[in-house]
XYZ file of C-alpha atoms in Angstrom:
482
model
C -1.034 7.128 21.546
C -2.668 3.166 21.557
C -3.058 0.886 23.563
C -3.024 -2.527 21.578
C -2.256 -3.370 18.435
C -4.063 -6.940 16.520
C -2.972 -7.732 13.398
C -5.821 -9.968 11.776
C -6.101 -12.422 8.410
C -9.135 -11.319 6.185
C -10.644 -13.789 7.048
C -10.858 -12.755 10.694
C -8.032 -14.856 12.637
C -6.294 -13.402 14.612
C -2.235 -13.287 13.657
C -0.427 -10.915 16.020
C -1.515 -9.481 19.258
C 0.626 -7.170 20.745
C -0.358 -4.889 24.173
C 1.421 -1.709 25.057
C -0.741 0.196 27.683
C -2.352 -2.739 29.905
C -4.083 -5.692 28.170
C -7.071 -5.641 25.726
C -9.336 -8.617 25.578
C -10.035 -9.480 21.928
C -13.655 -9.074 22.388
C -13.141 -5.607 22.361
C -12.507 -5.965 18.906
C -15.654 -7.344 18.140
C -17.626 -4.397 16.610
C -14.988 -4.719 14.284
C -15.230 -8.630 13.438
C -18.800 -8.068 12.815
C -18.372 -5.672 9.963
C -15.482 -7.852 8.395
C -17.594 -10.870 8.839
C -20.536 -9.450 7.184
C -18.491 -7.235 4.515
C -17.872 -8.919 1.172
C -15.582 -5.507 0.560
C -13.628 -5.464 3.828
C -12.414 -1.831 2.063
C -15.874 -0.315 2.654
C -15.592 -0.525 6.262
C -14.721 2.805 8.033
C -11.368 3.354 9.338
C -12.694 4.734 12.560
C -15.657 2.640 14.504
C -16.435 2.793 18.421
C -16.261 -0.164 19.327
C -17.876 1.158 23.021
C -18.069 3.333 25.386
C -14.343 3.116 26.313
C -12.791 1.817 23.574
C -12.455 3.201 20.091
C -11.104 1.017 17.334
C -9.134 2.314 14.010
C -7.549 -0.019 11.291
C -6.387 0.161 7.794
C -6.735 -2.556 5.311
C -3.423 -3.564 3.356
C -2.968 -7.130 1.111
C -6.039 -8.755 2.926
C -4.313 -8.078 6.051
C -6.122 -5.961 8.885
C -3.721 -3.827 11.389
C -6.466 -2.967 13.950
C -5.023 -0.256 17.167
C -7.196 -0.078 19.853
C -7.622 3.413 21.071
C -9.058 4.812 24.988
C -8.192 8.512 24.920
C -8.159 11.521 22.965
C -5.448 10.933 19.731
C -5.873 12.586 16.195
C -7.165 9.486 14.149
C -4.614 10.435 11.365
C -1.708 10.159 12.955
C -2.750 6.841 14.101
C -3.587 6.193 10.486
C -0.330 6.649 9.716
C 1.410 4.836 12.471
C -0.375 1.498 11.147
C 0.692 2.421 7.779
C 4.417 2.688 8.639
C 3.849 -0.558 10.589
C 3.307 -2.252 7.611
C 5.690 -0.870 5.480
C 8.227 -2.080 7.862
C 6.899 -5.317 7.832
C 7.034 -5.579 4.004
C 10.450 -4.777 3.906
C 11.574 -7.627 6.739
C 9.251 -9.915 5.017
C 8.634 -9.270 2.014
C 4.822 -9.942 2.068
C 2.958 -9.683 4.667
C -0.030 -12.102 4.783
C -1.147 -15.367 6.938
C 0.237 -17.837 4.228
C 3.856 -16.299 4.308
C 3.538 -16.311 8.289
C 2.169 -19.708 8.425
C 4.618 -21.452 5.754
C 7.464 -19.928 8.011
C 6.303 -21.366 11.169
C 9.677 -22.925 12.723
C 9.581 -21.645 16.563
C 7.258 -21.714 19.619
C 4.296 -19.061 20.146
C 3.964 -17.445 23.265
C 1.453 -19.035 25.605
C -1.156 -16.689 25.994
C -2.981 -15.937 29.053
C -6.736 -17.018 29.039
C -9.035 -14.602 27.220
C -12.762 -13.813 26.006
C -13.527 -14.089 22.757
C -16.765 -13.739 21.239
C -18.298 -13.915 24.917
C -17.005 -17.232 25.140
C -13.843 -18.222 27.174
C -10.657 -18.717 24.660
C -7.117 -19.946 25.775
C -5.165 -20.220 22.926
C -3.117 -23.720 22.865
C 0.654 -23.491 21.971
C 1.053 -23.257 18.603
C 4.427 -22.860 16.546
C 4.964 -19.517 14.558
C 7.260 -18.087 11.787
C 10.713 -18.198 12.117
C 10.065 -14.153 11.647
C 7.476 -14.057 14.400
C 10.195 -12.917 17.254
C 11.311 -10.147 14.193
C 8.095 -9.124 14.191
C 7.905 -8.471 18.273
C 11.445 -6.935 18.229
C 10.277 -4.459 15.511
C 6.738 -3.617 17.155
C 8.735 -3.227 20.392
C 11.194 -0.660 18.518
C 8.639 0.958 16.838
C 6.303 1.727 19.660
C 7.198 2.586 23.304
C 3.882 2.196 25.967
C 1.826 3.400 22.851
C 3.796 6.362 21.230
C 5.888 6.127 18.148
C 9.303 5.343 19.100
C 11.443 4.709 16.437
C 9.455 4.455 12.410
C 12.383 4.978 10.228
C 13.381 1.841 8.005
C 16.448 2.625 8.124
C 17.031 3.089 11.473
C 15.347 0.146 11.797
C 17.523 -2.039 9.767
C 20.715 -0.702 11.451
C 19.185 -2.074 15.142
C 17.294 -5.684 13.551
C 18.236 -7.609 10.830
C 16.285 -8.437 8.290
C 15.579 -12.341 7.964
C 17.678 -14.135 5.170
C 18.669 -16.924 3.937
C 22.072 -16.112 5.315
C 21.018 -15.689 8.186
C 19.045 -18.788 8.392
C 22.940 -20.525 7.869
C 24.743 -18.523 10.404
C 22.038 -19.002 13.213
C 21.923 -23.194 12.584
C 26.149 -23.117 12.476
C 26.168 -20.665 15.797
C 23.228 -22.112 17.578
C 22.099 -18.586 17.650
C 18.349 -16.857 17.075
C 18.913 -13.243 18.328
C 17.451 -10.679 15.407
C 19.341 -7.963 17.475
C 22.456 -6.086 15.897
C 25.930 -5.711 18.086
C 28.019 -2.882 17.527
C 30.741 -5.244 17.978
C 32.782 -6.579 15.455
C 32.644 -10.042 14.840
C 36.425 -10.581 15.290
C 36.047 -9.100 19.071
C 33.622 -11.989 19.992
C 36.195 -14.097 19.161
C 35.171 -15.652 15.686
C 38.165 -13.988 13.784
C 40.346 -16.730 12.252
C 38.057 -19.453 13.100
C 36.220 -21.285 10.593
C 32.798 -20.014 11.389
C 34.662 -16.660 10.876
C 35.555 -17.176 7.630
C 31.951 -18.604 6.893
C 30.495 -15.479 8.044
C 32.827 -13.315 5.986
C 32.360 -15.177 3.103
C 28.788 -15.112 3.203
C 28.766 -11.787 4.158
C 26.098 -12.035 7.123
C 27.967 -8.530 9.038
C 26.869 -6.130 6.600
C 25.363 -5.143 9.789
C 27.336 -4.556 12.396
C 27.330 -0.895 13.587
C 24.211 0.742 15.221
C 22.955 4.235 14.503
C 23.197 6.578 11.663
C 26.436 7.802 10.045
C 26.308 10.640 11.782
C 23.791 12.639 14.563
C 22.712 15.283 11.645
C 22.094 11.856 9.065
C 20.368 9.296 11.707
C 18.211 8.117 8.739
C 21.224 6.601 6.793
C 23.496 3.258 8.045
C 27.219 3.409 8.308
C 29.641 2.583 5.973
C 27.737 1.627 2.667
C 29.331 0.474 0.014
C 28.656 -1.161 -3.080
C 30.142 -2.450 -6.167
C 27.949 -0.692 -8.447
C 26.244 2.693 -7.515
C 22.854 3.372 -8.547
C 20.015 5.287 -8.140
C 16.183 5.049 -9.634
C 13.244 7.442 -8.965
C 9.551 6.497 -9.784
C 6.818 9.105 -9.591
C 3.537 7.111 -8.785
C 0.730 9.345 -9.086
C -2.906 7.659 -8.587
C -6.194 8.910 -9.713
C -9.540 9.300 -7.076
C -12.415 10.694 -7.326
C -15.910 10.704 -8.801
C -17.301 11.406 -12.489
C -20.596 12.289 -13.400
C -22.130 10.717 -16.919
C -20.358 13.474 -18.796
C -16.796 12.060 -17.773
C -16.417 14.961 -15.714
C -14.796 14.724 -12.088
C -17.326 15.938 -8.998
C -14.828 15.231 -6.198
C -11.119 14.044 -6.090
C -7.933 14.664 -7.418
C -4.591 13.325 -7.602
C -2.112 11.210 -4.854
C 1.038 11.027 -5.497
C 4.345 9.520 -4.317
C 8.181 10.330 -5.242
C 9.832 6.646 -4.894
C 13.607 6.574 -4.703
C 15.876 3.330 -4.457
C 19.330 4.389 -3.659
C 22.360 2.410 -3.560
C 24.664 4.708 -3.887
C 27.981 4.463 -1.199
C 29.530 7.023 1.622
C 27.446 9.725 2.377
C 26.359 11.265 -1.374
C 24.481 14.941 -1.679
C 21.891 14.392 -4.024
C 20.593 17.476 -5.689
C 16.958 16.776 -7.788
C 15.056 19.826 -9.891
C 11.711 18.654 -10.911
C 9.762 20.527 -13.947
C 6.345 21.275 -12.592
C 7.645 21.491 -8.933
C 4.162 23.493 -7.989
C 2.224 19.892 -7.880
C 4.473 19.852 -4.338
C 2.216 22.729 -2.761
C 0.914 19.808 -0.556
C 3.274 17.663 0.288
C 5.370 15.673 2.953
C 8.513 15.107 2.968
C 11.133 12.324 3.793
C 13.098 14.093 7.362
C 16.428 13.673 4.825
C 14.937 16.397 2.805
C 16.524 20.255 3.229
C 13.409 22.174 3.195
C 14.293 25.853 3.455
C 16.406 24.826 -0.192
C 13.145 23.155 -1.554
C 11.286 26.802 -0.645
C 13.937 28.435 -2.042
C 15.110 27.060 -5.075
C 12.162 24.677 -5.462
C 14.817 21.862 -5.578
C 14.732 18.554 -3.702
C 18.163 18.476 -1.539
C 18.697 15.379 0.262
C 21.516 13.174 1.817
C 19.361 9.826 0.848
C 18.738 6.985 3.020
C 20.382 3.426 1.783
C 17.639 1.406 0.027
C 13.858 2.466 -0.454
C 12.499 5.420 0.707
C 9.336 7.882 0.336
C 10.823 11.144 -0.855
C 7.854 13.078 -0.792
C 3.734 12.234 -1.090
C 1.751 14.884 -2.193
C -2.027 15.319 -2.619
C -3.410 17.465 -5.672
C -7.300 18.659 -5.534
C -7.459 18.789 -9.154
C -11.117 18.511 -10.747
C -10.211 19.273 -14.199
C -7.923 16.398 -15.327
C -7.717 15.543 -18.190
C -8.279 11.892 -18.869
C -5.830 10.208 -21.433
C -9.197 8.190 -22.856
C -12.582 8.338 -23.572
C -14.992 6.493 -21.386
C -18.669 6.414 -22.042
C -21.401 3.487 -20.167
C -25.190 3.548 -21.066
C -27.898 1.183 -19.308
C -31.404 1.414 -20.491
C -33.966 -0.740 -18.799
C -36.938 -1.732 -21.809
C -40.423 -3.498 -21.103
C -38.841 -7.035 -22.153
C -34.865 -6.426 -21.310
C -32.336 -4.176 -20.476
C -29.642 -2.886 -22.997
C -25.939 -1.967 -21.973
C -23.230 -0.497 -24.031
C -19.911 0.385 -22.832
C -16.897 2.122 -25.151
C -13.856 3.302 -24.122
C -10.631 4.870 -26.549
C -7.755 6.223 -25.593
C -7.296 9.858 -26.388
C -5.054 11.009 -29.576
C -4.798 14.385 -28.013
C -2.752 12.717 -24.904
C -0.762 9.952 -26.554
C 0.383 11.802 -29.434
C 1.807 13.865 -27.049
C 3.189 11.458 -24.874
C 4.470 8.740 -27.277
C 6.166 6.919 -24.432
C 2.990 5.959 -22.892
C 0.942 2.833 -22.586
C -2.460 2.262 -20.553
C -2.540 -1.387 -19.859
C -4.213 -3.480 -17.327
C -7.593 -1.726 -18.037
C -10.641 -3.419 -16.605
C -13.869 -1.902 -16.274
C -16.326 -2.925 -13.918
C -20.687 -2.092 -13.847
C -22.627 -2.685 -10.943
C -26.283 -3.620 -11.586
C -29.629 -3.329 -9.929
C -30.100 -6.824 -8.030
C -33.751 -7.324 -10.418
C -31.058 -8.124 -13.183
C -30.852 -12.052 -13.429
C -28.370 -12.785 -16.066
C -26.426 -10.713 -18.849
C -25.459 -12.420 -22.433
C -22.318 -9.509 -23.504
C -19.751 -9.848 -25.955
C -16.837 -7.088 -26.512
C -14.458 -6.621 -29.551
C -11.224 -6.688 -27.433
C -10.480 -9.043 -23.714
C -12.843 -10.691 -22.227
C -16.320 -9.818 -20.547
C -18.101 -11.419 -17.551
C -21.322 -11.357 -15.455
C -20.919 -11.870 -11.833
C -25.023 -13.293 -10.936
C -23.597 -12.681 -7.422
C -22.052 -9.496 -6.931
C -24.061 -8.572 -10.188
C -21.227 -6.928 -11.429
C -20.433 -7.180 -15.423
C -16.320 -7.184 -15.529
C -15.498 -6.478 -18.886
C -11.311 -6.914 -18.770
C -9.440 -5.172 -21.671
C -5.426 -5.417 -21.108
C -3.666 -3.259 -23.584
C -6.024 -0.311 -24.880
C -5.062 -0.204 -28.282
C -5.623 2.909 -30.709
C -9.255 1.926 -32.045
C -12.337 2.101 -30.001
C -13.099 -0.556 -27.678
C -17.040 -1.920 -27.025
C -18.775 -3.443 -25.268
C -22.036 -4.663 -25.600
C -25.013 -6.886 -23.965
C -28.567 -7.830 -23.290
C -30.076 -7.805 -19.521
C -32.458 -10.238 -18.235
C -34.800 -9.289 -15.755
C -35.588 -11.718 -12.548
C -39.436 -12.874 -12.750
C -41.814 -12.360 -9.877
C -42.230 -15.626 -8.232
C -46.219 -14.969 -7.903
C -47.183 -13.910 -11.259
C -43.770 -14.606 -13.375
C -43.732 -11.137 -14.497
C -40.784 -9.192 -15.103
C -39.155 -7.156 -12.068
C -37.972 -4.303 -13.772
C -35.706 -1.386 -12.274
C -37.722 1.436 -11.711
C -34.627 4.075 -12.759
C -32.042 2.695 -10.380
C -28.918 4.489 -11.087
C -25.834 2.200 -11.283
C -22.257 2.746 -11.251
C -18.936 2.180 -12.919
C -15.467 1.500 -11.470
C -12.442 1.819 -13.663
C -8.998 -0.038 -13.108
C -5.825 0.511 -14.939
C -2.443 1.171 -14.791
C 0.145 4.348 -17.014
C 3.164 3.541 -17.751
C 5.195 6.490 -18.808
C 3.379 9.156 -17.647
C 2.102 10.861 -15.151
C -1.041 13.262 -14.702
C -0.267 15.382 -13.013
C 2.772 16.440 -15.329
C 5.480 16.461 -12.737
C 8.597 15.051 -14.160
C 12.494 15.072 -13.010
C 14.911 17.377 -14.992
C 17.762 16.137 -13.346
C 19.471 14.094 -10.634
C 22.751 15.202 -9.528
C 25.057 13.602 -6.959
C 27.784 14.657 -5.330
C 30.214 14.452 -2.566
C 31.712 11.204 -4.281
C 34.071 9.814 -6.168
C 32.366 7.672 -8.902
C 29.709 8.330 -11.180
C 26.408 6.738 -10.641
C 24.131 5.104 -12.949
C 20.586 7.147 -12.505
C 17.439 6.484 -14.272
C 13.930 7.892 -13.437
C 10.150 6.045 -14.387
C 6.697 7.284 -14.440
C 3.269 5.721 -13.490
C -0.192 6.583 -13.356
C -2.843 4.205 -12.012
C -6.598 4.653 -10.492
C -7.581 4.486 -7.329
C -10.678 4.945 -6.223
C -12.562 5.975 -9.954
C -16.759 5.593 -9.796
C -18.677 6.886 -12.926
C -22.192 7.357 -12.446
C -24.104 6.161 -14.981
C -26.897 8.214 -16.033
């Protein structure tokens, strides 16, 4: 599927190079690197770029880290994007946060000497540097996840049963034992001569041997590791939806919809059976499910029946192409250009018809970005709530409101035009269109109306604690300004 994988920082520094079908020089990535250096917004770079006649570059951006795949054969782009996203998920699961800083702050092992290669058209030989103590884990994960360029093992819980996540406990155990292997063994510790020794007691007391068996609970339940035991059994369900779309000046969606994920954090002992019933299950018409979901049961009863993996996982992801969204707030922005100066007015307030119906709803972290033409030199702005500023470099008005309360929130200001260097006249924008971007988080509410009616756990001898919550966030939302 892919020939090579490059993990690059947002500043353009190569962090990890992994080759699966022969060596790919870094110069192949130069078309993408040029776009990355020249762009102020890396999210605007196309996901698929034709590097040259032979190589195609496919990438995703996650937390200012670029996962770049090099492809030389005809492959489905969505499959490659899904594989890259899964690589990011696994690394996040193991490292906590995937960033250049976290890698470099934990450098403790010696990096592999790289062969001499070409970079930016010049001979380049990497020196022996010190990498993170987790770097060996990164390479082990890539070996398990991708075999000869094809997806091999990408299930998080299966990988955890093979490769132990780094932890403070593992550092102590490795320091005492002198071992640095991250691959787990299916041989119990006492068979290796640890039982009855001081080190064996230390290992047992620290719980460093919690991952001692490779494989799932059974051949049919390969996604769940064996012998899961918790002192307190809990299961949490998070339904997170994001709104992506383009809105006209009247606030009506022209194009877009809702992206949703049903996230589960399972801390249940044994092999439990979970049955989740949903209110408004019709939103899952365009959905992809985790392998643990019994699809025939969902098609028949519209209920999610599954044996959950241990820990966090995505039970289902769905897309709703809905152009008639009932947004929980009113938003309006106008920009007028007069002879001497311009005028900007922004107003936003929650809809009482929606907020009164869902009293647990909280609209928080509300932020408005209005991009203005290049002919605007400065702006004098004022607002009733929050803070507002004008970035003269990017020509963007940034209004941070925070919590959206019940009253109407207004922001207005005067726009100062740039002047011509020759005659000193004002450079008035000639009917140049502007756009506004919104960012917010709505807690306690899912815009699609989906809810968890019940979550029953069976095949167990205990009564677990169960909880669910709902969140709606802004994705890429652009409001056209008339």
